[in-house]
Tab-separated table of C-alpha atoms in Angstrom:
chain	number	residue	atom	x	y	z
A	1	UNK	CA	0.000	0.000	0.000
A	2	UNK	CA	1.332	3.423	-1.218
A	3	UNK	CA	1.996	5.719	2.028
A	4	UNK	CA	2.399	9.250	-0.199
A	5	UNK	CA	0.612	9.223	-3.990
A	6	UNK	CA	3.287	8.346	-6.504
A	7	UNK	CA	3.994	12.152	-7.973
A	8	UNK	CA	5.221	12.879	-4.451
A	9	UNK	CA	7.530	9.811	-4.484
A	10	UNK	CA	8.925	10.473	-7.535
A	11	UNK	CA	8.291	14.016	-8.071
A	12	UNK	CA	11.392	14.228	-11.268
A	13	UNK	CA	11.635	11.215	-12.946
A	14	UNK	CA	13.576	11.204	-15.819
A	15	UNK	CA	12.040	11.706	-19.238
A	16	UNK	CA	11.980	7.370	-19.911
A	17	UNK	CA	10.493	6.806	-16.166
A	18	UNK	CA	6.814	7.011	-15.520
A	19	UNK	CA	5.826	6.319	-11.658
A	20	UNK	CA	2.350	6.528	-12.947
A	21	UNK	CA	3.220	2.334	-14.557
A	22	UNK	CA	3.885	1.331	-11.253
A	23	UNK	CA	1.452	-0.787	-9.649
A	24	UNK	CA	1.366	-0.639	-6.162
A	25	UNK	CA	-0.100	-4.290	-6.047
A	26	UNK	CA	3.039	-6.165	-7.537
A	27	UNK	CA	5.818	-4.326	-4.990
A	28	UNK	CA	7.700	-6.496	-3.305
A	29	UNK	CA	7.181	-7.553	-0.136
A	30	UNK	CA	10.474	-8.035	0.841
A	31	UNK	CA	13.533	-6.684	-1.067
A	32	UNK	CA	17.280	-7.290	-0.471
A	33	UNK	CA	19.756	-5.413	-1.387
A	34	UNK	CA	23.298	-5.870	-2.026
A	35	UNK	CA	25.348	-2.432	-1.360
A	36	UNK	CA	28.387	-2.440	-3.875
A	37	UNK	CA	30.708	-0.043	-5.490
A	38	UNK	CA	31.589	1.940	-2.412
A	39	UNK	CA	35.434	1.486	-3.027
A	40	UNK	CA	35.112	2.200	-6.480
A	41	UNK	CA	32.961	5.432	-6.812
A	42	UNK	CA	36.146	6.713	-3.950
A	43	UNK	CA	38.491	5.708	-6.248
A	44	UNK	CA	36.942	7.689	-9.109
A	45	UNK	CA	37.592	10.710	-6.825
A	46	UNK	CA	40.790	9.949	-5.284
A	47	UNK	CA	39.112	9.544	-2.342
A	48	UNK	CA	39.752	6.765	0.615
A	49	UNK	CA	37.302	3.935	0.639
A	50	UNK	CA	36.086	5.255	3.905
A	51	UNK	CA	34.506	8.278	2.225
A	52	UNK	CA	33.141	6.253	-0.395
A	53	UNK	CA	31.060	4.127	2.514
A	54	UNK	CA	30.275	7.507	4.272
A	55	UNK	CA	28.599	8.876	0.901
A	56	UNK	CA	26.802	5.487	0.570
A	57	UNK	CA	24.772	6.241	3.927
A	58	UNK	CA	22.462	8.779	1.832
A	59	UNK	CA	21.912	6.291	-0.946
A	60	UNK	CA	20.854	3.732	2.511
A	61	UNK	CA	18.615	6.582	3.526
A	62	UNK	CA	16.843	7.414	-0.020
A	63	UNK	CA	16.409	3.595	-0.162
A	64	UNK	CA	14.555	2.976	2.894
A	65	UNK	CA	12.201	5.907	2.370
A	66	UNK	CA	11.337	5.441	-1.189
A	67	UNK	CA	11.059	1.450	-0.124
A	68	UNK	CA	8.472	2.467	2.232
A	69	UNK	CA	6.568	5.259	0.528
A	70	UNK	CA	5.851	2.660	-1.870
A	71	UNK	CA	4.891	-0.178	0.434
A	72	UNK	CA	7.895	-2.869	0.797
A	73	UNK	CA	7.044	-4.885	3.801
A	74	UNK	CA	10.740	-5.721	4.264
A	75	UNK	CA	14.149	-4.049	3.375
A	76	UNK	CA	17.071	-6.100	4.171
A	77	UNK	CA	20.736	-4.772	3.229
A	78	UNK	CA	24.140	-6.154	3.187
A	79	UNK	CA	26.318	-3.681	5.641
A	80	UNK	CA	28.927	-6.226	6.370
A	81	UNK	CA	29.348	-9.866	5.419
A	82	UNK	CA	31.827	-12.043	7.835
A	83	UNK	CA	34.224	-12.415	4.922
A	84	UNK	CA	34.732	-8.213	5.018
A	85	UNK	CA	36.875	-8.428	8.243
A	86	UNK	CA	39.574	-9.577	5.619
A	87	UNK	CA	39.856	-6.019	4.769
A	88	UNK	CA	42.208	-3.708	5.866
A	89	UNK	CA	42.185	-2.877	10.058
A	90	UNK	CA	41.647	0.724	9.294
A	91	UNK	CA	39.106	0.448	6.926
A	92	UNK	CA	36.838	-2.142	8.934
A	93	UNK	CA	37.183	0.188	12.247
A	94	UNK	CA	36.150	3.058	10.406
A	95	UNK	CA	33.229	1.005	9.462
A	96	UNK	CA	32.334	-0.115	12.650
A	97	UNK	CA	32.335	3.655	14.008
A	98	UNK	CA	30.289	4.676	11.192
A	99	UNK	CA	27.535	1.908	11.918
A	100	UNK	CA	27.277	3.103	15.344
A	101	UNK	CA	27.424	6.812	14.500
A	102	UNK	CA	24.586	6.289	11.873
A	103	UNK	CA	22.385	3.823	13.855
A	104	UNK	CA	22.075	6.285	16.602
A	105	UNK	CA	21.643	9.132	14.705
A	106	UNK	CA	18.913	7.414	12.632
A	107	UNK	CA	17.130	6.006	14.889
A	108	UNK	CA	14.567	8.528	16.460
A	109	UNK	CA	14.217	9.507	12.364
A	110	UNK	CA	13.139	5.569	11.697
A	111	UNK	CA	10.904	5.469	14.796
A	112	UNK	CA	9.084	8.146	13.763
A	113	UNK	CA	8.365	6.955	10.547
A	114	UNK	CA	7.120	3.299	12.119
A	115	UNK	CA	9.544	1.553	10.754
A	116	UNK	CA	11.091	-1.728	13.016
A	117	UNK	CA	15.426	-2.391	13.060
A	118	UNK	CA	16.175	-5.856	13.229
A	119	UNK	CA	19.196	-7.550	12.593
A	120	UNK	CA	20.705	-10.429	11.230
A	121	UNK	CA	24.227	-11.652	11.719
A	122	UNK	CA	26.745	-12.551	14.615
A	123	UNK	CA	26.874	-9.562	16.680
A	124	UNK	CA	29.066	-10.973	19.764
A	125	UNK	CA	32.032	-10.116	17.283
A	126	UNK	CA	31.296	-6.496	16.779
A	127	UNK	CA	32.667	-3.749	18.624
A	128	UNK	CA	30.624	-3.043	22.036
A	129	UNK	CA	30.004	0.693	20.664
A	130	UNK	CA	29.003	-1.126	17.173
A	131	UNK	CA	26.822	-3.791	19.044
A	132	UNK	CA	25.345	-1.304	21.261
A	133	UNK	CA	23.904	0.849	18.841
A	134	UNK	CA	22.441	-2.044	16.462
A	135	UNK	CA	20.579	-3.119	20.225
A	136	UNK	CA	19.016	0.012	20.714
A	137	UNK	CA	17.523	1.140	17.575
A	138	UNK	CA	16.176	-2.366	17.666
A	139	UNK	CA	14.929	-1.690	21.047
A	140	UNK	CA	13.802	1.398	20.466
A	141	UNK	CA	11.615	0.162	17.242
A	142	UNK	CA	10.393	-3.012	18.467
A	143	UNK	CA	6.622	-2.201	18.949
A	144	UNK	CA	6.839	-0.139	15.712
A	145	UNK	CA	4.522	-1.781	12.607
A	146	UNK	CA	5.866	-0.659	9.213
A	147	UNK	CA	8.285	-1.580	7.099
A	148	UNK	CA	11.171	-3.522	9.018
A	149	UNK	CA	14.437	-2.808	7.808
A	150	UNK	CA	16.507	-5.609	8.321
A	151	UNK	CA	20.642	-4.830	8.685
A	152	UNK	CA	22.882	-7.984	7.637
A	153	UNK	CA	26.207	-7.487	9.829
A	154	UNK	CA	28.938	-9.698	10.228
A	155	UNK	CA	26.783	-11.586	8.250
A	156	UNK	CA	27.154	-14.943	6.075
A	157	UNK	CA	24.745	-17.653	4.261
A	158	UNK	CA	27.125	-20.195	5.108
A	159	UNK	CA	27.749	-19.351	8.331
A	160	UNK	CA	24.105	-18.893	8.960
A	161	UNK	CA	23.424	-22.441	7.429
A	162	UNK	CA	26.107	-23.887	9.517
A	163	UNK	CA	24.658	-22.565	12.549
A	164	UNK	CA	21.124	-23.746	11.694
A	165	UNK	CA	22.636	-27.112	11.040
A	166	UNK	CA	24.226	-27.432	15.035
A	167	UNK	CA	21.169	-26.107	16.434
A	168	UNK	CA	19.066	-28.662	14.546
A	169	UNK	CA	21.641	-31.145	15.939
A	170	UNK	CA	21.505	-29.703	19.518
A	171	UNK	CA	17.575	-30.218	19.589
A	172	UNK	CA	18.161	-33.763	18.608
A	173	UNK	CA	20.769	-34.689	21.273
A	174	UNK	CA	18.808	-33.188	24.001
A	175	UNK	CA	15.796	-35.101	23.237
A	176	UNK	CA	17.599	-38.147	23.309
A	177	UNK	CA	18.865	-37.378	26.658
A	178	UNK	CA	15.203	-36.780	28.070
A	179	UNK	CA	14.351	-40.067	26.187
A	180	UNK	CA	11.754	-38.075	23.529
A	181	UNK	CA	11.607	-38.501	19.715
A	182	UNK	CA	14.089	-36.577	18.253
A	183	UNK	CA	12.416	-33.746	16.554
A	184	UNK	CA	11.663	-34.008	12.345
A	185	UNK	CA	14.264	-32.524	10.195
A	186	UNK	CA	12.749	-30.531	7.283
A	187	UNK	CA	12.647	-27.297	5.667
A	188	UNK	CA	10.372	-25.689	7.980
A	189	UNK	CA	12.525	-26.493	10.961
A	190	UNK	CA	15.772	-25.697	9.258
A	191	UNK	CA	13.963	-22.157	8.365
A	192	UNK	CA	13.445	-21.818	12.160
A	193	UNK	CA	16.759	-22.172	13.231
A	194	UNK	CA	17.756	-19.500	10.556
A	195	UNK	CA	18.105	-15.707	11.557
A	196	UNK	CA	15.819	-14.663	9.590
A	197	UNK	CA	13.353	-16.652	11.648
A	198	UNK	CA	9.753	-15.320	11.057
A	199	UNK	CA	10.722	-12.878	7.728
A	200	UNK	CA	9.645	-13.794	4.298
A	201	UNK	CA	12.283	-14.962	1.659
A	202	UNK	CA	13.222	-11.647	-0.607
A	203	UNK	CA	11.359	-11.384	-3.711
A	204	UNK	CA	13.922	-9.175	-5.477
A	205	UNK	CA	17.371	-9.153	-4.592
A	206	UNK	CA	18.911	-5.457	-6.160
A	207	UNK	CA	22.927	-5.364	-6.927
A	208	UNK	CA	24.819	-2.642	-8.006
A	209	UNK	CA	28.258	-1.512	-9.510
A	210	UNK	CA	27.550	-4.274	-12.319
A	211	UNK	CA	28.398	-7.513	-10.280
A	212	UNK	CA	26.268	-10.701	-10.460
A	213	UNK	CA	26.657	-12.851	-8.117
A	214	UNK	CA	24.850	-13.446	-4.121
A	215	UNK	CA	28.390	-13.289	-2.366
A	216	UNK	CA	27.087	-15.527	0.235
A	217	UNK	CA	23.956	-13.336	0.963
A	218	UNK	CA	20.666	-15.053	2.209
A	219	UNK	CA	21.574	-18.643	0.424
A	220	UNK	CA	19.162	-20.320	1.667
A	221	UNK	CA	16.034	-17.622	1.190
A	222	UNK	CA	17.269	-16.487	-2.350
A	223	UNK	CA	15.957	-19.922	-4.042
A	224	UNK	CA	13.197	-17.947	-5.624
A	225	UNK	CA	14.203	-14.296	-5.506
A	226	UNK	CA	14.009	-12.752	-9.202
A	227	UNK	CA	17.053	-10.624	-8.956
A	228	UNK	CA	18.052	-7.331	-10.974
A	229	UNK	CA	21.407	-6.006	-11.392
A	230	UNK	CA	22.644	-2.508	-12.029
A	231	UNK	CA	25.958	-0.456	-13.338
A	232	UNK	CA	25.211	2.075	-11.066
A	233	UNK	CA	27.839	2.813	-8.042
A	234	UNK	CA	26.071	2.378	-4.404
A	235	UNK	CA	26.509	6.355	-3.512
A	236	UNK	CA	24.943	7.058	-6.924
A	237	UNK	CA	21.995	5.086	-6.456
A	238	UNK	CA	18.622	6.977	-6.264
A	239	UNK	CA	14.936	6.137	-5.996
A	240	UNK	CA	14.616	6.215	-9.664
A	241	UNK	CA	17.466	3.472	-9.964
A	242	UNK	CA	14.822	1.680	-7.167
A	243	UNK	CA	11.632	2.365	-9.342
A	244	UNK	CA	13.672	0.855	-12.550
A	245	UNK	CA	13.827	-2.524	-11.052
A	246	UNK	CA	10.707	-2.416	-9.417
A	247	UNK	CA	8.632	-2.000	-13.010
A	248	UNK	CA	11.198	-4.879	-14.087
A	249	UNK	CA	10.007	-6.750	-11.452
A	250	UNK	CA	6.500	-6.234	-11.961
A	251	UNK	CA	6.539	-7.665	-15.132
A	252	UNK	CA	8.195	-10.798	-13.954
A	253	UNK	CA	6.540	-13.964	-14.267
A	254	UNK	CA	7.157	-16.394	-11.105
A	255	UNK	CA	6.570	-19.569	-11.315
A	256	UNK	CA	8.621	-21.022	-8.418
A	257	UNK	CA	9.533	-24.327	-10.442
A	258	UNK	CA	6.080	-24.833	-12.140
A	259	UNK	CA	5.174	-23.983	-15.920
């Protein structure tokens, strides 16, 4: 359901956009996106990497209120995977300060607007300042019922599969101690056991900076996610660049397997 008629969504698209095509009925109701080209739109401008995440923040703010202007139930985005602390020490402190600096001075701005935090990922290995802030804004929007955004940090399909897997095998063993029937194994209970416990699987997983491939991000819920990729740098991504894929989308035909 639109929250603002379209004109005020997209109040200059360009000349080959028309907002008035999109129908409000085939958004999807969850969409994942996959953050790239940071690094690279820096480079362009002899610029550290750093400043290249720092200019991304406005293309994370743009996305989440376009996203819920137009009615997506669920926003999750790819901050941090737990292959990124292979980059260099400077460059993955700096992100870590700028999660925390952002989260907190976000969050009263996403309460307002009813939208819920939640997020997904092995926090014990953050930074307590990092940690901290990802806690509260979750805290803080817990009651809230919009659109959730959902923040994947120090996050990894494997890893998350992995993890399902030994819980799945820790329910098993303890029901053999207390002499029950071990508990079935299917996808339902593997889903579960998975962070993203209770969320719908993405419908439309968005990349940018031209690359084509999941980089390990929600394995297991991407099965059926149509997926749309884009040239476009991170920090130069707009709403437009959002309402692109989302006609593309719309005329998508799922079929999950069937004919």
């Amino acid at each position: 359901m639109l929250r603002k008629p379209l004109h005020d969504i997209f109040p200059a698209p360009p000349a080959d956009l028309d907002p008035q095509l999109l129908d409000p009925a085939a958004v999807p109701v969850h969409l994942g996106v996959i953050m790239d080209g940071n690094g690279r739109w820096a480079r362009k401008r002899a610029l550290n990497r750093l400043n290249g995440h720092r200019a991304g923040i406005e293309a994370v703010r743009e996305l989440i209120r376009c996203a819920n202007d137009v009615g997506v139930r669920y926003v999750t985005i790819y901050s941090f995977s737990s292959e990124n602390w292979a980059r260099p020490v400077d460059e993955v402190g700096g992100l870590m300060n700028l999660f925390a600096t952002t989260m907190l001075a976000e969050v009263e701005g996403l309460h307002e607007e009813g939208v819920r935090v939640r997020t997904i990922g092995r926090l014990d290995a953050l930074p307590a300042r990092t940690r901290e802030a990802f806690e509260r804004a979750e805290l803080r929007t817990r009651d809230n019922d919009g659109m959730t955004l959902v923040v994947a940090v120090n996050y990894g399909g494997r890893d998350e599969l992995v993890h399902a897997a030994s819980q799945l095998v820790d329910q098993a063993l303890r029901a053999e101690r207390a002499g029950r029937e071990a508990p079935v194994v299917d996808a339902a209970a593997l889903e579960r056991c998975l962070h993203t416990a209770g969320i719908p699987d993405p419908d439309l997983i968005l990349r940018t900076s031209g690359e084509m491939r999941l980089s390990n991000f929600l394995l297991w819920q991407a099965a059926y996610a149509e997926f749309s990729c884009t040239d476009v740098l991170w920090p130069d991504f707009t709403r437009y660049d959002l309402l692109r894929a989302l006609l593309d989308y719309q005329g998508r035909e799922r079929r999950y397997g069937a004919v």
